[in-house]
Amino acid sequence: MKCSEIQDLILTDYIDGEVNESTKRKIEECIEGCEECRAFFEAVQSTGSDPFEALERKTPSDNVWLNIKENITRPASEQKVYFLDTVKQTFEPFINFRMPAFVLTAVVLLFVMMNVFPINKDDNQVAYVHSEQELEYLAFLTDDEEEDDLGEYVEVIEEYFL
Amino acid sequence: MNDITNQTIEKAANGDIDAFELIYRKCCSFVHNVAFRIVTTQDDAEEVTQEVFISVYRNLKNFRFNASFKTWIYRITINTAVNLSKKWDRNRRREVSFDESEMAVAGRSGTDASVEKQDQDAYIASLLNQLNEDQKVCLILRSIEGLSYAEIADVLNININTVRTRIKRGREKLLNFKKEVMNNEV
């Protein structure tokens, strides 16, 4: 294993105890034998690991539970007001700060959607009528009876001139 | 935390306040602790804790018992703390700016032990402030809460390798930050 790979593992899996025994042994051999890896390990330990260990656990004051209890046992009518307030608060950032970006994004999206998915409900009907007309026209062209009628008509004219 | 039974959760979901208080007593410490490291002040952390438990109470009926209850509460805590932190940051940015370090020094009071704790909290906050939101959350869950990579992936609903990458990038930033500080001191 290269030193760069060892150092990547030191930064994550090794310091967090997520490596298996054989990898752990290889890393520790490298820390013992390689000055660069040892210095790196010590730097990671002093900056990325040790300061976060044995930190005092924070606990909320007693008022927190009292506030929660008051809130969840509040009558339904008052909770409805709270819900509306929450919705208002949720959309407040968009209204106050992101209005131009929000509107611009909506317009661009609408434009793209209209181009990608054009709304034309008569498309199929138009295609259907076209194809029906075409079929009739083709039928007319290939209809034997019509051809015969025309033939008879031509013959009559020829006879008239003769 | 692990001794919260499904029966307790069901009772709380049906409006039993005593059952819900039991859940609160078992979970409030880690919820508040995570919230404090994200929002960095005790008052804000208490507000986040309050919002989290109100949200938990209102959504208990949607909880699926095939998932871990602790993971579910961690997820609500992270989402609430990050969202409120962003909202408060935006509001505070509009207020008059001030030198945070001067404020921190001016705010120190009490016994030597309490001053030391305030210093430690300020130091941790200054380290975490070097990171983006994703890296910060992963490092808090790993280094302060002691969750495994798999548990973090579960809480954040992301791939385990994404957790690994965020932790790696975060620690690299901390190393560079320390180098910069040392160079400035010299």
Coordinates of C-alpha atoms in Angstrom, one line a residue:
Chain A
M1 CA 0.0 0.0 0.0
K2 CA 1.3 3.5 -0.9
C3 CA 1.8 6.2 1.7
S4 CA -1.0 8.3 0.0
E5 CA -3.4 5.4 0.4
I6 CA -2.4 4.9 4.0
Q7 CA -2.9 8.6 4.7
D8 CA -6.4 8.5 3.1
L9 CA -7.3 5.6 5.4
I10 CA -5.8 7.4 8.5
L11 CA -8.0 10.4 7.7
T12 CA -11.2 8.3 7.7
D13 CA -11.5 4.6 8.5
Y14 CA -8.5 4.1 10.7
I15 CA -9.1 7.0 13.0
D16 CA -12.8 6.0 13.2
G17 CA -12.1 2.3 13.9
E18 CA -13.8 1.2 10.7
V19 CA -10.9 -0.9 9.2
N20 CA -10.4 -4.7 9.5
E21 CA -7.5 -6.2 11.5
S22 CA -5.1 -6.9 8.6
T23 CA -5.5 -3.3 7.2
K24 CA -5.1 -1.9 10.7
R25 CA -1.8 -3.8 11.1
K26 CA -0.5 -2.5 7.7
I27 CA -1.4 1.1 8.7
E28 CA 0.3 0.8 12.1
E29 CA 3.4 -0.7 10.6
C30 CA 3.6 2.3 8.2
I31 CA 3.0 4.8 11.1
E32 CA 5.8 3.1 13.0
G33 CA 8.3 3.0 10.1
C34 CA 7.5 6.1 8.0
E35 CA 8.1 9.5 9.4
E36 CA 5.7 11.2 7.0
C37 CA 2.8 8.9 7.8
R38 CA 3.5 9.3 11.6
A39 CA 3.5 13.1 11.3
F40 CA 0.3 12.9 9.3
F41 CA -1.4 10.6 11.8
E42 CA -0.4 12.9 14.7
A43 CA -1.7 16.0 12.9
V44 CA -5.0 14.2 12.1
Q45 CA -5.3 13.0 15.7
S46 CA -4.7 16.5 17.2
T47 CA -7.0 18.4 14.8
G48 CA -9.7 16.0 13.5
S49 CA -10.2 13.6 16.4
D50 CA -8.9 14.6 19.9
P51 CA -10.7 18.0 20.2
F52 CA -14.1 16.3 19.6
E53 CA -13.6 13.5 22.2
A54 CA -14.8 13.8 25.8
L55 CA -16.7 17.0 25.1
E56 CA -19.2 17.9 27.8
R57 CA -22.7 16.6 26.9
K58 CA -25.2 19.5 26.7
T59 CA -28.6 19.1 28.3
P60 CA -31.7 21.3 27.8
S61 CA -33.2 23.2 30.7
D62 CA -36.5 22.1 32.3
N63 CA -38.4 24.8 30.5
V64 CA -38.0 23.0 27.2
W65 CA -40.2 20.1 28.3
L66 CA -42.7 22.5 29.8
N67 CA -42.9 24.4 26.5
I68 CA -43.2 21.2 24.5
K69 CA -46.0 19.9 26.8
E70 CA -47.9 23.2 26.6
N71 CA -47.6 23.1 22.8
I72 CA -48.7 19.5 22.2
T73 CA -51.6 19.7 24.7
R74 CA -52.9 23.0 23.2
P75 CA -56.5 22.9 21.9
A76 CA -56.9 21.9 18.2
S77 CA -58.2 25.4 17.2
E78 CA -55.0 27.0 18.5
Q79 CA -52.9 24.3 16.9
K80 CA -54.5 25.2 13.5
V81 CA -53.2 28.8 14.0
Y82 CA -49.8 27.4 14.8
F83 CA -49.9 25.3 11.6
L84 CA -50.7 28.3 9.5
D85 CA -47.9 30.2 11.1
T86 CA -45.5 27.4 10.3
V87 CA -46.6 27.5 6.6
K88 CA -46.1 31.2 6.5
Q89 CA -42.7 30.9 8.1
T90 CA -41.8 28.1 5.6
F91 CA -42.5 30.3 2.6
E92 CA -41.2 33.5 4.2
P93 CA -37.6 33.1 2.9
F94 CA -38.9 32.7 -0.7
I95 CA -41.2 35.7 -0.5
N96 CA -38.6 38.0 1.2
F97 CA -35.3 36.9 -0.4
R98 CA -35.6 34.7 -3.4
M99 CA -38.5 36.2 -5.3
P100 CA -36.6 37.2 -8.4
A101 CA -34.8 33.9 -8.6
F102 CA -37.9 31.9 -7.8
V103 CA -40.0 33.7 -10.5
L104 CA -37.2 33.4 -13.1
T105 CA -36.8 29.7 -12.4
A106 CA -40.6 29.2 -12.7
V107 CA -40.7 31.1 -16.0
V108 CA -37.8 29.2 -17.5
L109 CA -39.2 25.8 -16.3
L110 CA -42.6 26.7 -17.8
F111 CA -41.0 27.7 -21.1
V112 CA -39.0 24.5 -21.2
M113 CA -42.0 22.3 -20.4
M114 CA -44.1 24.0 -23.1
N115 CA -41.4 23.2 -25.6
V116 CA -40.7 19.7 -24.5
F117 CA -44.4 18.7 -24.0
P118 CA -46.5 20.9 -26.4
I119 CA -50.2 20.8 -25.5
N120 CA -52.3 20.1 -28.7
K121 CA -55.3 17.9 -28.0
D122 CA -56.4 17.9 -31.7
D123 CA -53.2 16.4 -33.0
N124 CA -54.5 12.9 -33.1
Q125 CA -57.8 14.0 -34.6
V126 CA -56.0 15.9 -37.4
A127 CA -53.8 12.9 -38.1
Y128 CA -56.9 10.7 -38.2
V129 CA -58.8 12.9 -40.6
H130 CA -55.8 13.2 -42.8
S131 CA -55.3 9.5 -43.0
E132 CA -59.0 8.9 -43.7
Q133 CA -59.0 11.4 -46.5
E134 CA -55.9 9.9 -47.9
L135 CA -57.5 6.5 -47.7
E136 CA -60.5 7.7 -49.6
Y137 CA -58.4 9.3 -52.2
L138 CA -56.3 6.2 -52.6
A139 CA -59.5 4.1 -52.8
F140 CA -60.8 6.5 -55.5
L141 CA -57.7 6.1 -57.5
T142 CA -57.7 2.3 -57.4
D143 CA -61.4 1.8 -57.7
D144 CA -62.1 -0.4 -60.7
E145 CA -65.7 0.7 -61.1
E146 CA -64.8 4.3 -61.3
E147 CA -62.1 3.5 -63.8
D148 CA -64.7 1.6 -65.8
D149 CA -67.2 4.4 -65.7
L150 CA -64.6 6.8 -66.9
G151 CA -63.6 4.4 -69.7
E152 CA -67.2 4.1 -70.9
Y153 CA -67.5 7.9 -70.8
V154 CA -64.4 8.2 -73.0
E155 CA -65.7 5.6 -75.4
V156 CA -69.1 7.5 -75.8
I157 CA -67.2 10.7 -76.6
E158 CA -65.0 8.9 -79.1
E159 CA -68.2 7.4 -80.7
Y160 CA -69.7 10.9 -80.9
F161 CA -66.8 12.3 -82.8
L162 CA -66.6 9.4 -85.1
Chain B
M1 CA -32.6 5.1 24.4
N2 CA -32.8 1.4 23.3
D3 CA -35.3 0.6 26.1
I4 CA -38.1 2.7 24.5
T5 CA -40.5 -0.1 23.6
N6 CA -42.9 -0.1 20.6
Q7 CA -45.7 -0.1 23.1
T8 CA -44.4 3.3 24.5
I9 CA -44.2 4.7 21.0
E10 CA -47.7 3.5 20.2
K11 CA -49.1 5.0 23.4
A12 CA -47.4 8.3 22.7
A13 CA -48.7 8.3 19.1
N14 CA -52.2 7.9 20.5
G15 CA -51.8 11.0 22.7
D16 CA -50.4 9.6 25.9
I17 CA -48.4 12.5 27.3
D18 CA -46.7 10.4 30.0
A19 CA -45.4 8.0 27.3
F20 CA -44.2 10.9 25.2
E21 CA -42.4 12.4 28.2
L22 CA -40.6 9.1 28.7
I23 CA -39.4 9.3 25.1
Y24 CA -38.4 12.9 25.6
R25 CA -36.3 12.0 28.7
K26 CA -34.5 9.3 26.9
C27 CA -33.8 11.3 23.8
C28 CA -33.5 14.9 24.8
S29 CA -29.8 14.7 25.6
F30 CA -28.5 13.6 22.2
V31 CA -31.1 15.8 20.3
H32 CA -29.9 18.8 22.3
N33 CA -26.3 17.9 21.9
V34 CA -26.4 17.6 18.1
A35 CA -28.5 20.8 17.9
F36 CA -26.0 22.7 20.0
R37 CA -23.1 21.7 17.8
I38 CA -25.0 22.9 14.7
V39 CA -26.5 26.1 16.0
T40 CA -23.7 26.8 18.5
T41 CA -25.7 28.6 21.3
Q42 CA -27.6 27.1 24.2
D43 CA -30.7 29.2 23.6
D44 CA -30.9 28.3 19.9
A45 CA -30.2 24.6 20.7
E46 CA -33.2 24.6 23.2
E47 CA -35.4 26.1 20.5
V48 CA -34.3 23.4 18.0
T49 CA -34.9 20.7 20.7
Q50 CA -38.4 22.1 21.3
E51 CA -39.2 22.1 17.5
V52 CA -37.8 18.6 17.1
F53 CA -40.0 17.1 19.8
I54 CA -43.1 18.9 18.7
S55 CA -42.4 17.5 15.2
V56 CA -41.8 14.0 16.6
Y57 CA -45.1 14.1 18.5
R58 CA -47.0 15.2 15.5
N59 CA -45.4 12.6 13.2
L60 CA -45.4 9.6 15.6
K61 CA -48.3 8.1 13.7
N62 CA -46.2 8.0 10.5
F63 CA -43.3 6.2 12.2
R64 CA -42.7 2.8 10.6
F65 CA -41.5 0.3 13.2
N66 CA -39.2 -1.5 10.7
A67 CA -36.8 1.6 11.0
S68 CA -34.8 2.5 14.0
F69 CA -36.5 5.0 16.3
K70 CA -33.2 6.6 17.2
T71 CA -32.2 7.0 13.5
W72 CA -35.6 8.6 12.8
I73 CA -35.1 11.1 15.7
Y74 CA -31.6 11.9 14.6
R75 CA -32.9 12.6 11.0
I76 CA -35.6 15.0 12.3
T77 CA -33.0 16.7 14.5
I78 CA -30.5 17.2 11.7
N79 CA -33.2 18.6 9.3
T80 CA -34.7 20.9 11.9
A81 CA -31.3 22.2 13.2
V82 CA -29.9 22.8 9.7
N83 CA -33.1 24.5 8.4
L84 CA -33.4 26.8 11.5
S85 CA -29.7 27.6 11.5
K86 CA -29.9 28.7 7.9
K87 CA -33.0 30.8 8.6
W88 CA -31.4 32.5 11.7
D89 CA -28.1 33.1 9.8
R90 CA -30.0 34.9 7.1
N91 CA -31.9 37.0 9.6
R92 CA -28.8 37.8 11.7
R93 CA -26.7 38.7 8.6
R94 CA -29.1 41.6 8.1
E95 CA -28.4 42.9 11.6
V96 CA -25.5 45.0 12.6
S97 CA -22.2 43.0 12.2
F98 CA -19.9 42.6 15.1
D99 CA -16.6 41.0 15.8
E100 CA -17.4 37.5 17.0
S101 CA -14.2 36.9 18.8
E102 CA -14.5 40.2 20.8
M103 CA -18.1 39.2 21.6
A104 CA -17.0 35.7 22.8
V105 CA -14.3 37.2 25.1
A106 CA -16.7 39.8 26.4
G107 CA -19.3 37.1 27.1
R108 CA -17.0 35.0 29.3
S109 CA -18.0 35.0 32.9
G110 CA -18.1 32.6 35.9
T111 CA -15.6 30.2 37.4
D112 CA -12.4 29.0 35.8
A113 CA -14.0 25.7 34.9
S114 CA -17.0 27.3 33.2
V115 CA -14.7 29.7 31.3
E116 CA -12.7 26.7 30.2
K117 CA -15.9 25.0 28.9
Q118 CA -16.9 28.2 27.1
D119 CA -13.4 28.3 25.5
Q120 CA -13.7 24.6 24.5
D121 CA -17.1 25.2 22.9
A122 CA -15.9 28.3 21.1
Y123 CA -12.9 26.3 19.8
I124 CA -15.1 23.4 18.5
A125 CA -17.5 26.0 16.9
S126 CA -14.6 27.7 15.2
L127 CA -13.4 24.3 13.8
L128 CA -16.9 23.3 12.7
N129 CA -17.4 26.7 11.0
Q130 CA -14.6 25.8 8.6
L131 CA -16.8 23.1 7.1
N132 CA -19.8 23.1 4.8
E133 CA -23.1 21.9 6.2
D134 CA -22.8 18.3 4.9
Q135 CA -19.3 17.9 6.3
K136 CA -20.2 19.5 9.6
V137 CA -23.2 17.1 10.1
C138 CA -21.1 14.0 9.2
L139 CA -18.3 15.0 11.6
I140 CA -20.7 15.8 14.5
L141 CA -22.5 12.5 14.1
R142 CA -19.2 10.6 13.8
S143 CA -16.7 12.4 16.2
I144 CA -19.1 13.7 18.8
E145 CA -22.1 11.3 18.7
G146 CA -19.9 8.3 17.9
L147 CA -22.2 6.9 15.1
S148 CA -20.7 4.4 12.7
Y149 CA -20.4 5.2 9.0
A150 CA -23.3 2.9 8.3
E151 CA -25.5 4.6 10.9
I152 CA -24.7 8.0 9.5
A153 CA -25.5 6.8 6.0
D154 CA -28.9 5.6 7.4
V155 CA -29.7 8.9 9.2
L156 CA -28.8 11.1 6.3
N157 CA -30.2 8.6 3.7
I158 CA -27.0 8.7 1.7
N159 CA -24.4 6.2 0.4
I160 CA -21.8 5.0 3.0
N161 CA -19.0 6.1 0.6
T162 CA -20.5 9.6 0.5
V163 CA -20.2 9.7 4.3
R164 CA -16.6 8.6 4.0
T165 CA -15.9 11.3 1.4
R166 CA -17.5 14.1 3.5
I167 CA -15.6 13.1 6.6
K168 CA -12.3 13.0 4.6
R169 CA -12.9 16.4 3.0
G170 CA -13.9 17.8 6.4
R171 CA -10.8 16.6 8.1
E172 CA -8.6 17.8 5.3
K173 CA -10.1 21.3 5.7
L174 CA -9.5 21.2 9.5
L175 CA -5.8 20.2 8.8
N176 CA -5.4 23.1 6.3
F177 CA -7.1 25.5 8.8
K178 CA -4.7 24.5 11.5
K179 CA -1.7 25.0 9.2
E180 CA -3.0 28.5 8.3
V181 CA -3.5 29.4 12.0
M182 CA 0.0 28.2 12.8
N183 CA 1.5 30.1 9.9
N184 CA -0.3 33.3 11.0
E185 CA 1.0 32.9 14.5
V186 CA 4.6 32.5 13.3

